[in-house]
mmCIF file of C-alpha atoms in Angstrom:
data_model
loop_
_atom_site.group_PDB
_atom_site.id
_atom_site.type_symbol
_atom_site.label_atom_id
_atom_site.label_comp_id
_atom_site.label_asym_id
_atom_site.label_seq_id
_atom_site.Cartn_x
_atom_site.Cartn_y
_atom_site.Cartn_z
ATOM 1 C CA GLU A 25 -10.973 6.355 6.754
ATOM 2 C CA VAL A 26 -9.042 5.618 3.607
ATOM 3 C CA GLN A 27 -6.919 8.639 2.813
ATOM 4 C CA LEU A 28 -4.023 9.886 0.677
ATOM 5 C CA VAL A 29 -2.289 13.140 1.473
ATOM 6 C CA GLU A 30 0.205 14.658 -0.934
ATOM 7 C CA SER A 31 2.802 17.246 -0.164
ATOM 8 C CA GLY A 32 5.920 18.866 -1.638
ATOM 9 C CA GLY A 33 4.502 20.943 -4.413
ATOM 10 C CA VAL A 34 6.148 24.345 -4.848
ATOM 11 C CA VAL A 35 7.236 26.894 -7.430
ATOM 12 C CA VAL A 36 10.505 25.790 -8.984
ATOM 13 C CA GLN A 37 12.637 27.096 -11.888
ATOM 14 C CA PRO A 38 12.962 25.213 -15.167
ATOM 15 C CA GLY A 39 15.717 22.674 -14.838
ATOM 16 C CA GLY A 40 15.136 22.319 -11.152
ATOM 17 C CA SER A 41 14.255 19.302 -9.012
ATOM 18 C CA LEU A 42 11.474 18.505 -6.588
ATOM 19 C CA ARG A 43 10.326 15.519 -4.505
ATOM 20 C CA LEU A 44 6.634 14.886 -3.955
ATOM 21 C CA SER A 45 5.384 12.731 -1.145
ATOM 22 C CA CYS A 46 2.082 10.925 -0.478
ATOM 23 C CA VAL A 47 1.204 9.427 2.881
ATOM 24 C CA ALA A 48 -1.473 6.753 2.959
ATOM 25 C CA SER A 49 -3.758 5.740 5.788
ATOM 26 C CA GLY A 50 -6.793 3.586 6.417
ATOM 27 C CA PHE A 51 -5.755 0.610 4.248
ATOM 28 C CA THR A 52 -2.932 -1.894 3.931
ATOM 29 C CA PHE A 53 -0.555 0.220 1.814
ATOM 30 C CA ASP A 54 1.751 -2.608 0.780
ATOM 31 C CA ASP A 55 -1.113 -4.501 -0.856
ATOM 32 C CA TYR A 56 -1.651 -1.965 -3.608
ATOM 33 C CA THR A 57 -0.103 -0.588 -6.749
ATOM 34 C CA MET A 58 0.137 3.215 -6.500
ATOM 35 C CA HIS A 59 0.131 5.932 -9.109
ATOM 36 C CA TRP A 60 0.882 9.562 -9.756
ATOM 37 C CA VAL A 61 -1.565 11.315 -12.090
ATOM 38 C CA ARG A 62 -1.306 14.994 -12.990
ATOM 39 C CA GLN A 63 -3.647 17.642 -14.360
ATOM 40 C CA ALA A 64 -2.311 20.754 -16.002
ATOM 41 C CA PRO A 65 -4.389 23.904 -15.477
ATOM 42 C CA GLY A 66 -7.605 23.625 -17.410
ATOM 43 C CA LYS A 67 -6.611 20.297 -18.917
ATOM 44 C CA GLY A 68 -7.510 16.620 -18.599
ATOM 45 C CA LEU A 69 -5.967 13.917 -16.484
ATOM 46 C CA GLU A 70 -2.541 12.521 -17.491
ATOM 47 C CA TRP A 71 -1.180 9.384 -15.912
ATOM 48 C CA VAL A 72 2.449 9.874 -14.905
ATOM 49 C CA SER A 73 3.830 6.750 -13.197
ATOM 50 C CA LEU A 74 2.981 3.631 -11.285
ATOM 51 C CA ILE A 75 4.786 1.382 -8.799
ATOM 52 C CA THR A 76 3.644 -2.115 -7.865
ATOM 53 C CA SER A 77 2.955 -3.079 -4.295
ATOM 54 C CA ASP A 78 6.434 -4.441 -3.602
ATOM 55 C CA GLY A 79 8.187 -1.705 -5.559
ATOM 56 C CA GLY A 80 9.481 -4.230 -8.021
ATOM 57 C CA THR A 81 7.944 -2.747 -11.102
ATOM 58 C CA THR A 82 7.768 0.901 -12.135
ATOM 59 C CA LEU A 83 6.294 2.433 -15.273
ATOM 60 C CA TYR A 84 6.444 5.980 -16.627
ATOM 61 C CA ALA A 85 4.695 8.092 -19.195
ATOM 62 C CA ASP A 86 6.971 8.921 -22.140
ATOM 63 C CA SER A 87 6.704 12.593 -21.200
ATOM 64 C CA VAL A 88 8.536 12.014 -17.909
ATOM 65 C CA LYS A 89 10.687 8.981 -18.615
ATOM 66 C CA GLY A 90 14.279 9.505 -17.643
ATOM 67 C CA ARG A 91 13.452 12.650 -15.603
ATOM 68 C CA PHE A 92 11.053 11.347 -12.898
ATOM 69 C CA ALA A 93 11.481 8.458 -10.482
ATOM 70 C CA ILE A 94 8.732 6.882 -8.446
ATOM 71 C CA SER A 95 9.435 5.053 -5.225
ATOM 72 C CA ARG A 96 7.748 3.871 -2.089
ATOM 73 C CA ASP A 97 8.550 3.058 1.536
ATOM 74 C CA ASN A 98 6.024 0.506 2.729
ATOM 75 C CA SER A 99 7.295 0.818 6.335
ATOM 76 C CA LYS A 100 6.187 4.455 6.217
ATOM 77 C CA ASN A 101 3.035 4.008 4.097
ATOM 78 C CA SER A 102 4.557 6.527 1.731
ATOM 79 C CA LEU A 103 4.802 7.105 -1.996
ATOM 80 C CA TYR A 104 7.283 9.462 -3.606
ATOM 81 C CA LEU A 105 7.967 11.130 -6.935
ATOM 82 C CA GLN A 106 11.394 12.513 -7.575
ATOM 83 C CA MET A 107 11.131 15.115 -10.341
ATOM 84 C CA ASN A 108 14.322 16.253 -12.067
ATOM 85 C CA THR A 109 15.064 18.516 -15.022
ATOM 86 C CA LEU A 110 11.668 20.085 -14.654
ATOM 87 C CA ARG A 111 10.032 21.808 -17.610
ATOM 88 C CA THR A 112 7.336 24.424 -17.805
ATOM 89 C CA GLU A 113 5.029 21.797 -19.234
ATOM 90 C CA ASP A 114 5.324 19.826 -15.969
ATOM 91 C CA THR A 115 3.268 22.518 -14.251
ATOM 92 C CA ALA A 116 0.222 20.713 -12.872
ATOM 93 C CA LEU A 117 -1.720 19.487 -9.912
ATOM 94 C CA TYR A 118 -0.175 16.142 -9.019
ATOM 95 C CA TYR A 119 -2.490 13.446 -7.582
ATOM 96 C CA CYS A 120 -1.462 10.350 -5.694
ATOM 97 C CA ALA A 121 -3.928 7.532 -6.456
ATOM 98 C CA ARG A 122 -4.496 3.939 -5.430
ATOM 99 C CA ASP A 123 -5.672 1.031 -7.499
ATOM 100 C CA PHE A 124 -9.233 -0.116 -6.881
ATOM 101 C CA ALA A 125 -7.985 -3.459 -5.584
ATOM 102 C CA PRO A 126 -4.866 -5.581 -5.558
ATOM 103 C CA GLN A 127 -5.137 -6.605 -9.150
ATOM 104 C CA LYS A 128 -3.320 -6.456 -12.467
ATOM 105 C CA VAL A 129 -5.433 -3.753 -14.035
ATOM 106 C CA HIS A 130 -5.238 -0.139 -13.042
ATOM 107 C CA TYR A 131 -8.300 1.988 -12.407
ATOM 108 C CA MET A 132 -8.078 4.267 -9.407
ATOM 109 C CA ALA A 133 -10.586 4.210 -6.578
ATOM 110 C CA VAL A 134 -8.770 6.391 -4.050
ATOM 111 C CA TRP A 135 -7.309 9.804 -4.837
ATOM 112 C CA GLY A 136 -5.627 12.457 -2.739
ATOM 113 C CA LYS A 137 -6.441 16.101 -3.049
ATOM 114 C CA GLY A 138 -3.254 16.828 -4.966
ATOM 115 C CA THR A 139 -0.252 19.045 -4.628
ATOM 116 C CA THR A 140 0.528 21.865 -7.057
ATOM 117 C CA VAL A 141 3.827 22.038 -8.941
ATOM 118 C CA THR A 142 4.581 25.227 -10.848
ATOM 119 C CA VAL A 143 7.617 25.407 -13.055
ATOM 120 C CA SER A 144 8.389 28.979 -13.891
ATOM 121 C CA SER A 145 11.326 31.351 -14.046
ATOM 122 C CA ASP B 255 -0.551 4.436 -26.673
ATOM 123 C CA ILE B 256 -4.353 4.078 -26.819
ATOM 124 C CA VAL B 257 -5.999 7.420 -27.515
ATOM 125 C CA MET B 258 -9.309 8.134 -25.795
ATOM 126 C CA THR B 259 -11.554 10.699 -27.491
ATOM 127 C CA GLN B 260 -14.572 12.086 -25.704
ATOM 128 C CA SER B 261 -17.522 13.944 -27.154
ATOM 129 C CA PRO B 262 -18.864 16.487 -26.728
ATOM 130 C CA ASP B 263 -16.397 18.696 -24.908
ATOM 131 C CA SER B 264 -19.264 20.202 -22.991
ATOM 132 C CA LEU B 265 -23.042 19.923 -22.736
ATOM 133 C CA ALA B 266 -25.798 21.751 -20.968
ATOM 134 C CA VAL B 267 -28.841 19.731 -19.827
ATOM 135 C CA SER B 268 -31.961 20.729 -17.985
ATOM 136 C CA LEU B 269 -32.526 19.391 -14.544
ATOM 137 C CA GLY B 270 -34.246 16.011 -14.691
ATOM 138 C CA GLU B 271 -33.215 15.433 -18.303
ATOM 139 C CA ARG B 272 -30.813 12.883 -19.713
ATOM 140 C CA ALA B 273 -27.105 13.539 -20.285
ATOM 141 C CA THR B 274 -25.126 11.361 -22.630
ATOM 142 C CA ILE B 275 -21.347 11.384 -22.919
ATOM 143 C CA ASN B 276 -19.389 9.430 -25.502
ATOM 144 C CA CYS B 277 -15.899 7.969 -25.351
ATOM 145 C CA LYS B 278 -14.073 6.313 -28.228
ATOM 146 C CA SER B 279 -10.818 4.405 -28.007
ATOM 147 C CA SER B 280 -8.271 4.146 -30.799
ATOM 148 C CA GLN B 281 -8.231 0.385 -30.388
ATOM 149 C CA SER B 282 -10.301 -2.263 -28.690
ATOM 150 C CA VAL B 283 -10.182 -2.290 -24.912
ATOM 151 C CA ILE B 284 -11.468 -5.777 -24.306
ATOM 152 C CA TYR B 285 -9.416 -7.521 -21.631
ATOM 153 C CA SER B 286 -8.533 -11.001 -22.770
ATOM 154 C CA SER B 287 -8.465 -12.483 -19.229
ATOM 155 C CA ASN B 288 -12.149 -11.926 -18.617
ATOM 156 C CA ASN B 289 -13.541 -10.713 -21.943
ATOM 157 C CA LYS B 290 -14.691 -7.492 -20.280
ATOM 158 C CA ASN B 291 -14.123 -3.937 -21.438
ATOM 159 C CA CYS B 292 -11.426 -2.173 -19.406
ATOM 160 C CA LEU B 293 -13.075 1.213 -19.386
ATOM 161 C CA ALA B 294 -13.652 3.434 -16.359
ATOM 162 C CA TRP B 295 -15.520 6.656 -15.869
ATOM 163 C CA TYR B 296 -14.620 9.386 -13.347
ATOM 164 C CA GLN B 297 -16.489 12.430 -12.110
ATOM 165 C CA GLN B 298 -14.511 15.526 -11.104
ATOM 166 C CA LYS B 299 -16.311 18.376 -9.413
ATOM 167 C CA PRO B 300 -14.674 21.809 -9.291
ATOM 168 C CA GLY B 301 -11.770 21.895 -6.864
ATOM 169 C CA GLN B 302 -12.040 18.176 -6.077
ATOM 170 C CA PRO B 303 -10.075 15.115 -7.141
ATOM 171 C CA PRO B 304 -11.586 12.591 -9.557
ATOM 172 C CA LYS B 305 -14.094 10.124 -8.224
ATOM 173 C CA LEU B 306 -14.475 6.645 -9.699
ATOM 174 C CA LEU B 307 -18.008 6.144 -10.921
ATOM 175 C CA ILE B 308 -17.911 3.048 -13.204
ATOM 176 C CA TYR B 309 -15.423 0.373 -14.108
ATOM 177 C CA TRP B 310 -15.469 -2.574 -16.500
ATOM 178 C CA ALA B 311 -17.534 -0.199 -18.689
ATOM 179 C CA SER B 312 -20.792 -0.766 -16.781
ATOM 180 C CA THR B 313 -20.152 -1.712 -13.118
ATOM 181 C CA ARG B 314 -21.110 1.113 -10.758
ATOM 182 C CA GLU B 315 -18.734 1.778 -7.880
ATOM 183 C CA SER B 316 -20.303 1.343 -4.449
ATOM 184 C CA GLY B 317 -22.375 4.331 -3.445
ATOM 185 C CA VAL B 318 -22.776 5.737 -6.954
ATOM 186 C CA PRO B 319 -26.467 6.605 -7.660
ATOM 187 C CA ASP B 320 -28.183 4.397 -10.196
ATOM 188 C CA ARG B 321 -28.957 7.334 -12.399
ATOM 189 C CA PHE B 322 -25.378 6.876 -13.642
ATOM 190 C CA SER B 323 -24.915 4.040 -16.125
ATOM 191 C CA GLY B 324 -22.181 2.967 -18.464
ATOM 192 C CA SER B 325 -22.506 1.014 -21.708
ATOM 193 C CA GLY B 326 -20.669 0.093 -24.844
ATOM 194 C CA SER B 327 -18.081 -2.388 -25.990
ATOM 195 C CA GLY B 328 -14.934 -2.655 -28.053
ATOM 196 C CA THR B 329 -14.056 0.932 -28.947
ATOM 197 C CA ASP B 330 -17.279 2.878 -28.311
ATOM 198 C CA PHE B 331 -18.613 3.705 -24.853
ATOM 199 C CA THR B 332 -21.260 5.876 -23.261
ATOM 200 C CA LEU B 333 -21.883 7.339 -19.817
ATOM 201 C CA THR B 334 -25.533 8.235 -19.243
ATOM 202 C CA ILE B 335 -26.994 10.278 -16.482
ATOM 203 C CA SER B 336 -30.660 9.403 -16.664
ATOM 204 C CA SER B 337 -32.026 12.398 -14.751
ATOM 205 C CA LEU B 338 -29.563 15.182 -14.200
ATOM 206 C CA GLN B 339 -29.362 16.601 -10.696
ATOM 207 C CA ALA B 340 -27.738 19.841 -9.644
ATOM 208 C CA GLU B 341 -24.972 17.926 -7.820
ATOM 209 C CA ASP B 342 -23.987 16.212 -11.094
ATOM 210 C CA VAL B 343 -22.385 19.366 -12.466
ATOM 211 C CA ALA B 344 -18.833 18.205 -13.099
ATOM 212 C CA VAL B 345 -16.269 17.092 -15.674
ATOM 213 C CA TYR B 346 -16.552 13.417 -16.654
ATOM 214 C CA SER B 347 -13.554 11.521 -17.948
ATOM 215 C CA CYS B 348 -13.148 8.061 -19.389
ATOM 216 C CA GLN B 349 -10.037 5.906 -18.908
ATOM 217 C CA GLN B 350 -8.839 2.711 -20.538
ATOM 218 C CA TYR B 351 -6.816 0.345 -18.399
ATOM 219 C CA CYS B 352 -6.320 -2.595 -20.730
ATOM 220 C CA VAL B 353 -2.920 -1.481 -21.901
ATOM 221 C CA ASN B 354 -0.151 0.406 -20.170
ATOM 222 C CA PRO B 355 0.121 3.317 -20.113
ATOM 223 C CA VAL B 356 -3.410 3.846 -18.926
ATOM 224 C CA THR B 357 -4.890 6.788 -20.809
ATOM 225 C CA PHE B 358 -7.721 9.219 -20.150
ATOM 226 C CA GLY B 359 -10.091 11.066 -22.385
ATOM 227 C CA GLY B 360 -9.975 14.850 -22.426
ATOM 228 C CA GLY B 361 -13.107 15.216 -20.330
ATOM 229 C CA THR B 362 -16.630 16.412 -20.855
ATOM 230 C CA LYS B 363 -18.064 19.300 -18.842
ATOM 231 C CA VAL B 364 -21.680 18.889 -17.839
ATOM 232 C CA GLU B 365 -23.674 21.999 -16.837
ATOM 233 C CA ILE B 366 -27.250 22.878 -16.083
ATOM 234 C CA LYS B 367 -29.209 24.519 -18.920
#
């Protein structure tokens, strides 16, 4: 079964740091570009970051650029998101998602259940 | 960034009736490599992650019932549920993937009237 399982979401104070993890199973992890997508309470989906299959290319939303860092460890079938200088507006459910196929365009066919990050004092 | 605007924000439809959701992009989302529209639709039921329904504007993902259909080109797109079922209650979101960053519409909530 193709599966993504996120972890690491907690309550953190503004200015704090956090590292999210996503473990993949059921497919060849190092074939796919992976994404983090977030959803603030009651809001729509917001793409956060992507990393290509070999880790050679990373992209970020302007809202997180310079504060968040995406990485992956293909030997561990794992995706990460290092979140620094957190703001209250980063409060959201964070999803790990996989591209539909190994391809150059990015629509997401596999999603985890998400992990909740709350930034509050 | 390409802005995706959905309408309406919500709609209530009787069981068995048609539901129509619109999505408009701030610029054309035609992919030059294959001349297809890089537009996807997702369904998100309460408490669940999004589920891919349609990509390339009109291609149904495997296992998606044929009552779901996508249409449109350029900047204007539509998701149609031809005969609404109780299990279709959800938020539906469009996404463009022609240009990075990929961007999503704000979502349309579909309920039973």
